[in-house]
Tab-separated table of N, CA, C and O in Angstrom:
chain	number	residue	atom	x	y	z
A	673	MET	N	-6.934	0.862	-5.972
A	673	MET	CA	-6.324	2.643	-6.854
A	673	MET	C	-6.227	3.642	-5.564
A	673	MET	O	-7.342	3.374	-4.889
A	674	ILE	N	-5.948	4.498	-5.389
A	674	ILE	CA	-6.070	5.316	-4.211
A	674	ILE	C	-6.971	6.609	-4.506
A	674	ILE	O	-6.413	6.922	-5.619
A	675	GLU	N	-7.416	7.019	-3.324
A	675	GLU	CA	-7.228	9.065	-4.393
A	675	GLU	C	-7.198	9.946	-2.996
A	675	GLU	O	-7.266	9.337	-2.173
A	676	VAL	N	-6.394	10.728	-3.514
A	676	VAL	CA	-5.495	11.589	-3.361
A	676	VAL	C	-5.808	12.789	-2.918
A	676	VAL	O	-6.283	13.220	-4.268
A	677	VAL	N	-5.981	13.929	-1.911
A	677	VAL	CA	-6.368	14.907	-2.475
A	677	VAL	C	-5.413	16.197	-1.473
A	677	VAL	O	-4.451	15.830	-1.183
A	678	CYS	N	-5.550	16.785	-2.785
A	678	CYS	CA	-4.535	18.299	-2.956
A	678	CYS	C	-5.266	19.642	-2.365
A	678	CYS	O	-5.503	19.990	-3.178
A	679	ASN	N	-5.036	19.847	-1.210
A	679	ASN	CA	-5.513	21.657	-0.880
A	679	ASN	C	-4.058	22.608	-1.117
A	679	ASN	O	-2.764	22.621	-0.390
A	680	ASP	N	-4.050	23.684	-1.687
A	680	ASP	CA	-3.452	24.645	-1.094
A	680	ASP	C	-4.985	25.582	-0.622
A	680	ASP	O	-6.131	25.382	-0.923
A	681	ARG	N	-4.180	26.659	0.179
A	681	ARG	CA	-4.908	27.000	1.760
A	681	ARG	C	-5.503	28.133	0.319
A	681	ARG	O	-7.230	27.898	1.077
A	682	PRO	N	-5.589	28.562	-0.424
A	682	PRO	CA	-6.692	29.571	-0.696
A	682	PRO	C	-7.653	29.143	-1.394
A	682	PRO	O	-8.458	29.787	-1.802
A	683	GLY	N	-8.413	27.586	-1.787
A	683	GLY	CA	-9.068	27.629	-2.773
A	683	GLY	C	-9.363	26.482	-3.033
A	683	GLY	O	-10.139	25.727	-3.314
A	684	LYS	N	-7.996	26.074	-3.621
A	684	LYS	CA	-8.051	24.967	-4.868
A	684	LYS	C	-7.653	24.484	-4.570
A	684	LYS	O	-7.350	23.669	-4.103
A	685	LYS	N	-8.582	22.920	-4.026
A	685	LYS	CA	-8.532	21.265	-3.900
A	685	LYS	C	-8.961	21.243	-4.983
A	685	LYS	O	-9.449	20.428	-5.350
A	686	VAL	N	-7.766	19.144	-4.525
A	686	VAL	CA	-7.395	19.052	-5.747
A	686	VAL	C	-7.534	17.288	-6.248
A	686	VAL	O	-7.599	16.430	-4.839
A	687	ARG	N	-8.694	16.224	-6.225
A	687	ARG	CA	-9.106	14.950	-5.947
A	687	ARG	C	-8.145	14.643	-7.439
A	687	ARG	O	-8.362	14.470	-8.176
A	688	VAL	N	-7.242	13.478	-6.937
A	688	VAL	CA	-6.569	12.499	-8.297
A	688	VAL	C	-6.440	11.184	-7.489
A	688	VAL	O	-6.376	10.881	-6.312
A	689	LYS	N	-6.830	10.049	-8.631
A	689	LYS	CA	-6.920	8.535	-8.604
A	689	LYS	C	-5.566	8.012	-9.242
A	689	LYS	O	-5.187	8.636	-10.421
A	690	CYS	N	-4.737	7.868	-8.531
A	690	CYS	CA	-4.011	6.945	-9.011
A	690	CYS	C	-2.945	5.624	-7.762
A	690	CYS	O	-4.594	5.391	-7.233
A	691	SER	N	-2.228	5.014	-7.806
A	691	SER	CA	-1.873	3.637	-7.986
A	691	SER	C	-0.737	3.453	-6.534
A	691	SER	O	-0.499	5.039	-7.141
A	692	PRO	N	-1.062	3.454	-5.832
A	692	PRO	CA	0.149	3.000	-4.542
A	692	PRO	C	1.553	2.800	-5.867
A	692	PRO	O	2.232	3.596	-4.447
A	693	ASP	N	1.451	2.303	-6.468
A	693	ASP	CA	3.162	1.891	-6.937
A	693	ASP	C	3.852	3.285	-7.394
A	693	ASP	O	4.885	3.289	-7.990
A	694	ASP	N	3.040	4.432	-7.986
A	694	ASP	CA	3.265	5.764	-8.220
A	694	ASP	C	4.042	6.360	-8.095
A	694	ASP	O	3.865	6.129	-6.494
A	695	SER	N	4.716	6.796	-8.344
A	695	SER	CA	5.902	7.880	-8.001
A	695	SER	C	5.422	9.500	-7.022
A	695	SER	O	4.462	9.999	-7.700
A	696	ILE	N	5.797	10.212	-6.217
A	696	ILE	CA	5.499	11.267	-6.736
A	696	ILE	C	5.112	12.563	-7.989
A	696	ILE	O	4.101	12.972	-7.669
A	697	GLY	N	6.525	12.318	-8.763
A	697	GLY	CA	6.820	12.879	-9.394
A	697	GLY	C	4.967	12.381	-10.336
A	697	GLY	O	5.103	13.960	-11.190
A	698	ASP	N	4.661	11.313	-10.700
A	698	ASP	CA	3.304	10.859	-11.343
A	698	ASP	C	2.608	11.737	-10.776
A	698	ASP	O	1.408	12.266	-11.850
A	699	LEU	N	2.803	10.872	-9.432
A	699	LEU	CA	1.480	12.361	-8.511
A	699	LEU	C	1.050	13.977	-9.074
A	699	LEU	O	0.370	14.589	-9.068
A	700	LYS	N	2.204	14.246	-8.872
A	700	LYS	CA	2.391	16.011	-8.939
A	700	LYS	C	2.132	15.847	-11.094
A	700	LYS	O	1.163	17.249	-11.424
A	701	LYS	N	2.502	15.048	-11.905
A	701	LYS	CA	1.661	14.972	-13.394
A	701	LYS	C	0.308	15.289	-13.174
A	701	LYS	O	-0.306	15.738	-14.010
A	702	LEU	N	0.431	14.497	-12.141
A	702	LEU	CA	-1.638	14.621	-12.182
A	702	LEU	C	-2.262	15.966	-11.965
A	702	LEU	O	-3.681	16.364	-12.686
A	703	VAL	N	-1.804	16.503	-10.971
A	703	VAL	CA	-2.253	17.025	-10.621
A	703	VAL	C	-1.809	18.520	-10.777
A	703	VAL	O	-2.711	19.134	-11.404
A	704	ALA	N	-0.747	18.612	-11.945
A	704	ALA	CA	-0.810	20.026	-12.338
A	704	ALA	C	-1.169	19.986	-13.857
A	704	ALA	O	-2.065	20.693	-14.175
A	705	ALA	N	-2.036	18.452	-14.016
A	705	ALA	CA	-3.044	18.489	-15.827
A	705	ALA	C	-4.194	19.138	-14.788
A	705	ALA	O	-4.669	19.221	-16.016
A	706	GLN	N	-4.279	18.355	-13.547
A	706	GLN	CA	-6.253	19.262	-12.987
A	706	GLN	C	-5.721	20.831	-13.195
A	706	GLN	O	-6.873	21.451	-13.269
A	707	THR	N	-4.698	21.143	-12.340
A	707	THR	CA	-4.809	23.071	-11.698
A	707	THR	C	-4.117	23.024	-13.151
A	707	THR	O	-4.010	24.560	-12.796
A	708	GLY	N	-3.234	22.902	-13.870
A	708	GLY	CA	-2.718	24.127	-14.556
A	708	GLY	C	-1.386	24.295	-15.078
A	708	GLY	O	-1.348	25.236	-16.100
A	709	THR	N	-1.274	24.422	-13.537
A	709	THR	CA	0.537	24.559	-13.525
A	709	THR	C	1.334	23.716	-14.253
A	709	THR	O	1.229	22.489	-14.821
A	710	ARG	N	3.197	24.244	-13.588
A	710	ARG	CA	3.855	23.037	-14.414
A	710	ARG	C	4.480	22.481	-13.384
A	710	ARG	O	4.662	22.908	-13.170
A	711	TRP	N	4.258	20.759	-13.819
A	711	TRP	CA	4.688	19.770	-12.831
A	711	TRP	C	5.303	20.407	-11.493
A	711	TRP	O	5.772	20.206	-10.728
A	712	ASN	N	6.972	20.341	-12.815
A	712	ASN	CA	8.365	20.492	-12.062
A	712	ASN	C	7.940	22.450	-10.995
A	712	ASN	O	9.314	22.049	-10.018
A	713	LYS	N	6.990	22.980	-10.371
A	713	LYS	CA	6.695	24.075	-10.225
A	713	LYS	C	5.461	23.818	-9.097
A	713	LYS	O	6.192	24.175	-7.317
A	714	ILE	N	5.051	22.551	-8.522
A	714	ILE	CA	4.564	21.783	-7.437
A	714	ILE	C	5.366	21.224	-6.182
A	714	ILE	O	6.166	20.709	-6.537
A	715	VAL	N	5.159	21.585	-5.315
A	715	VAL	CA	5.365	20.576	-3.919
A	715	VAL	C	5.067	20.441	-3.260
A	715	VAL	O	3.629	21.005	-3.094
A	716	LEU	N	5.117	18.657	-2.598
A	716	LEU	CA	3.749	18.065	-2.567
A	716	LEU	C	4.300	18.298	-0.509
A	716	LEU	O	4.794	17.593	-0.381
A	717	LYS	N	3.461	18.645	0.306
A	717	LYS	CA	4.594	18.057	1.776
A	717	LYS	C	3.326	17.547	2.510
A	717	LYS	O	1.728	17.721	2.478
A	718	LYS	N	3.676	17.045	3.617
A	718	LYS	CA	2.683	17.164	4.512
A	718	LYS	C	3.069	17.174	6.189
A	718	LYS	O	4.355	17.453	6.618
A	719	TRP	N	3.045	18.145	6.845
A	719	TRP	CA	3.135	19.129	7.490
A	719	TRP	C	4.394	19.674	7.378
A	719	TRP	O	5.061	20.726	6.535
A	720	TYR	N	6.100	19.426	7.998
A	720	TYR	CA	7.302	19.911	7.074
A	720	TYR	C	7.955	19.052	6.904
A	720	TYR	O	9.083	19.223	5.842
A	721	MET	N	7.644	18.139	6.269
A	721	MET	CA	8.162	16.795	5.187
A	721	MET	C	7.824	16.868	3.690
A	721	MET	O	6.423	16.859	3.374
A	722	VAL	N	9.287	17.120	3.034
A	722	VAL	CA	8.761	17.285	1.692
A	722	VAL	C	8.723	16.300	0.704
A	722	VAL	O	10.015	15.655	1.207
A	723	PHE	N	7.997	15.805	-0.145
A	723	PHE	CA	7.707	15.322	-0.730
A	723	PHE	C	8.787	14.468	-1.683
A	723	PHE	O	9.269	14.828	-2.944
A	724	LYS	N	9.667	14.036	-2.442
A	724	LYS	CA	10.851	13.670	-2.904
A	724	LYS	C	10.013	13.356	-4.103
A	724	LYS	O	8.710	11.673	-3.802
A	725	ASP	N	10.553	13.517	-5.816
A	725	ASP	CA	10.063	12.753	-6.838
A	725	ASP	C	10.092	11.280	-6.867
A	725	ASP	O	9.139	10.848	-7.628
A	726	HIS	N	10.802	11.079	-6.344
A	726	HIS	CA	11.679	9.632	-7.307
A	726	HIS	C	11.088	8.777	-6.220
A	726	HIS	O	11.223	6.982	-6.458
A	727	VAL	N	10.708	8.707	-5.417
A	727	VAL	CA	9.941	7.651	-4.475
A	727	VAL	C	8.378	8.014	-4.796
A	727	VAL	O	7.432	7.937	-4.740
A	728	THR	N	7.766	6.192	-4.285
A	728	THR	CA	6.408	5.786	-4.112
A	728	THR	C	5.945	6.405	-3.827
A	728	THR	O	6.076	6.409	-2.331
A	729	LEU	N	4.478	6.322	-3.979
A	729	LEU	CA	3.019	6.607	-2.854
A	729	LEU	C	2.987	5.594	-1.225
A	729	LEU	O	3.269	5.943	-0.268
A	730	GLY	N	3.306	4.826	-1.831
A	730	GLY	CA	3.421	3.770	-1.168
A	730	GLY	C	4.003	3.446	0.187
A	730	GLY	O	4.667	3.161	1.552
A	731	ASP	N	5.442	3.952	-0.944
A	731	ASP	CA	7.107	3.951	0.662
A	731	ASP	C	6.687	4.903	1.845
A	731	ASP	O	6.879	5.241	2.667
A	732	TYR	N	6.072	5.894	0.962
A	732	TYR	CA	5.729	6.829	2.094
A	732	TYR	C	4.272	6.896	2.324
A	732	TYR	O	4.132	7.063	4.054
A	733	GLU	N	3.603	5.584	2.620
A	733	GLU	CA	2.233	4.788	2.914
A	733	GLU	C	1.874	6.423	3.298
A	733	GLU	O	0.214	6.346	4.323
A	734	ILE	N	1.160	6.766	2.156
A	734	ILE	CA	-0.273	7.570	1.302
A	734	ILE	C	-0.965	6.103	1.109
A	734	ILE	O	-0.879	6.021	0.391
A	735	HIS	N	-2.092	6.936	1.682
A	735	HIS	CA	-3.057	5.695	1.526
A	735	HIS	C	-4.495	6.495	1.108
A	735	HIS	O	-4.473	7.943	0.911
A	736	ASP	N	-5.171	5.837	0.522
A	736	ASP	CA	-7.110	6.584	0.372
A	736	ASP	C	-7.394	7.810	1.007
A	736	ASP	O	-7.083	7.884	2.346
A	737	VAL	N	-7.638	8.616	0.391
A	737	VAL	CA	-8.276	9.468	0.821
A	737	VAL	C	-7.690	10.357	2.142
A	737	VAL	O	-7.859	10.860	2.904
A	738	MET	N	-5.832	10.524	2.130
A	738	MET	CA	-5.255	11.111	2.239
A	738	MET	C	-4.511	12.307	1.642
A	738	MET	O	-4.614	12.930	0.282
A	739	SER	N	-5.263	13.195	2.586
A	739	SER	CA	-4.812	14.960	2.436
A	739	SER	C	-2.955	15.290	2.291
A	739	SER	O	-3.015	15.353	3.624
A	740	LEU	N	-2.933	15.612	1.647
A	740	LEU	CA	-0.911	17.069	0.801
A	740	LEU	C	-1.726	17.852	1.248
A	740	LEU	O	-2.675	18.487	0.414
A	741	GLU	N	-0.015	18.978	1.115
A	741	GLU	CA	-0.811	20.323	1.375
A	741	GLU	C	0.306	20.295	-0.461
A	741	GLU	O	0.745	19.557	-0.321
A	742	LEU	N	-0.648	21.783	-0.891
A	742	LEU	CA	-0.107	22.329	-2.081
A	742	LEU	C	0.998	23.399	-2.499
A	742	LEU	O	-0.251	23.692	-2.213
A	743	TYR	N	2.154	23.526	-2.736
A	743	TYR	CA	2.377	24.787	-2.591
A	743	TYR	C	3.120	25.011	-3.891
A	743	TYR	O	3.056	23.804	-4.943
A	744	TYR	N	3.475	25.844	-4.475
A	744	TYR	CA	4.419	26.329	-5.361
A	744	TYR	C	5.214	27.270	-5.543
A	744	TYR	O	5.463	27.886	-4.471
A	745	GLN	N	6.603	26.644	-6.162
A	745	GLN	CA	7.620	27.579	-6.046
A	745	GLN	C	7.840	28.310	-6.767
A	745	GLN	O	6.941	28.243	-8.273
């Protein structure tokens, strides 16, 4: 299990525990459950790279306590 921190700039910071084998779409669903937004309205980024829903966290080399940027469409 790894812990991923998703932070939108206005002040909402979400910590999610998930597996490296989970997809980005699964991570979005876990974040949506904590924030109360719909998962398909969430965009996860790191700098300028937008993460695609079907790729796993391990493929993107997302490790424990890594911080991702949280945006809304």
